[in-house]
Amino acid sequence: MNDNNQNSPSKFCAGCGHPIVLLALGKTLEEMGLSKQAVLGLDIGCSLLAINFLPINTFHTHHGRVSPTMVGFKKARQDSICLGYTGDGGAYAIGLQSLLHSAKRDEPITVLVVNNTVYAMTGGQTAPTTLKGQKTITDPDGCKNAPILGPELMRQVADPKAFLARTAVNDIKQAREFIKKAIETQQAGHFSLIEFLSFCPTNWRTKGQETLEYLENLKKVFKIGVI
Ligand SMILES: Cc1ncc(C[n+]2csc(CCOP(=O)(O)OP(=O)(O)O)c2C)c(N)n1
Ligand code: SF4
Ligand SMILES: [Mg+2]
């Protein structure tokens, strides 16, 4: 559990998208009056740096195991709002099996996937979301395959009432609208997942405006909106 120390310095790199997603989440929970009921489970990856970021109950899980952990928490504490916070690698590589089955079983949890198209914490390796042609430290000549489209994949197995969507960290208004809808979907007893296209200037090796342009370019492949 966190120490509610809002004075803790941010552990994220300057220009990272993770804190934008977290602030959107914190504000939306506050607005909905759900900060005390909310429980945030963190995957391993740069997500784990969120441990003292928000004044809500937060704990670390294992890499790729945030969705089954939150499924278990929800079964034990049905009045809680269970939020799984993960990177694209945690969600769609090591955690894909458990995430897909959580969606298929329509588990009433909300999964927040921060998609920066790389394994950021471990130094920028190719992830399931890496674009075709994108150069990474493990694909210096460019990734040869198309990326996994997470919400679209979940849609193939999820209940029609599940809320699945994609937004980006440079559209806070939409991010907050989608977070609210995802939490309301959990309250109605259904699965929800939002993918956030997010900045990683450290591994993209971009500066200022270049980072924004990189994110805008991602939107050509990863379509924004309700899936
Ligand atoms: C079982 C296991 N395998 C591998 C690792 C090493 N590891 C830590 S974080 C990570 C990738 C994280 O990438 P992503 O989920 O996209 O999160 P990001 O850091 O990009 O936000 C890996 C492979 C680990 N900690 N545990
Ligand atoms: S490595 Fe990338 S995702 Fe991780 S904290 Fe730094 S900018 Fe954020
Ligand atoms: Mg990532």
Short mmCIF file of C-alpha atoms and ligand atoms in Angstrom, two decimals, residues 88 116 118 120, ligand 3:
data_model
loop_
_atom_site.label_atom_id
_atom_site.label_comp_id
_atom_site.label_asym_id
_atom_site.label_seq_id
_atom_site.Cartn_x
_atom_site.Cartn_y
_atom_site.Cartn_z
CA ASP A 88 2.35 -2.92 -23.76
CA ASN A 116 5.07 3.18 -25.87
CA VAL A 118 8.96 -0.80 -26.70
CA ALA A 120 11.09 0.73 -22.00
MG MG B 3 6.29 -0.50 -23.22
#
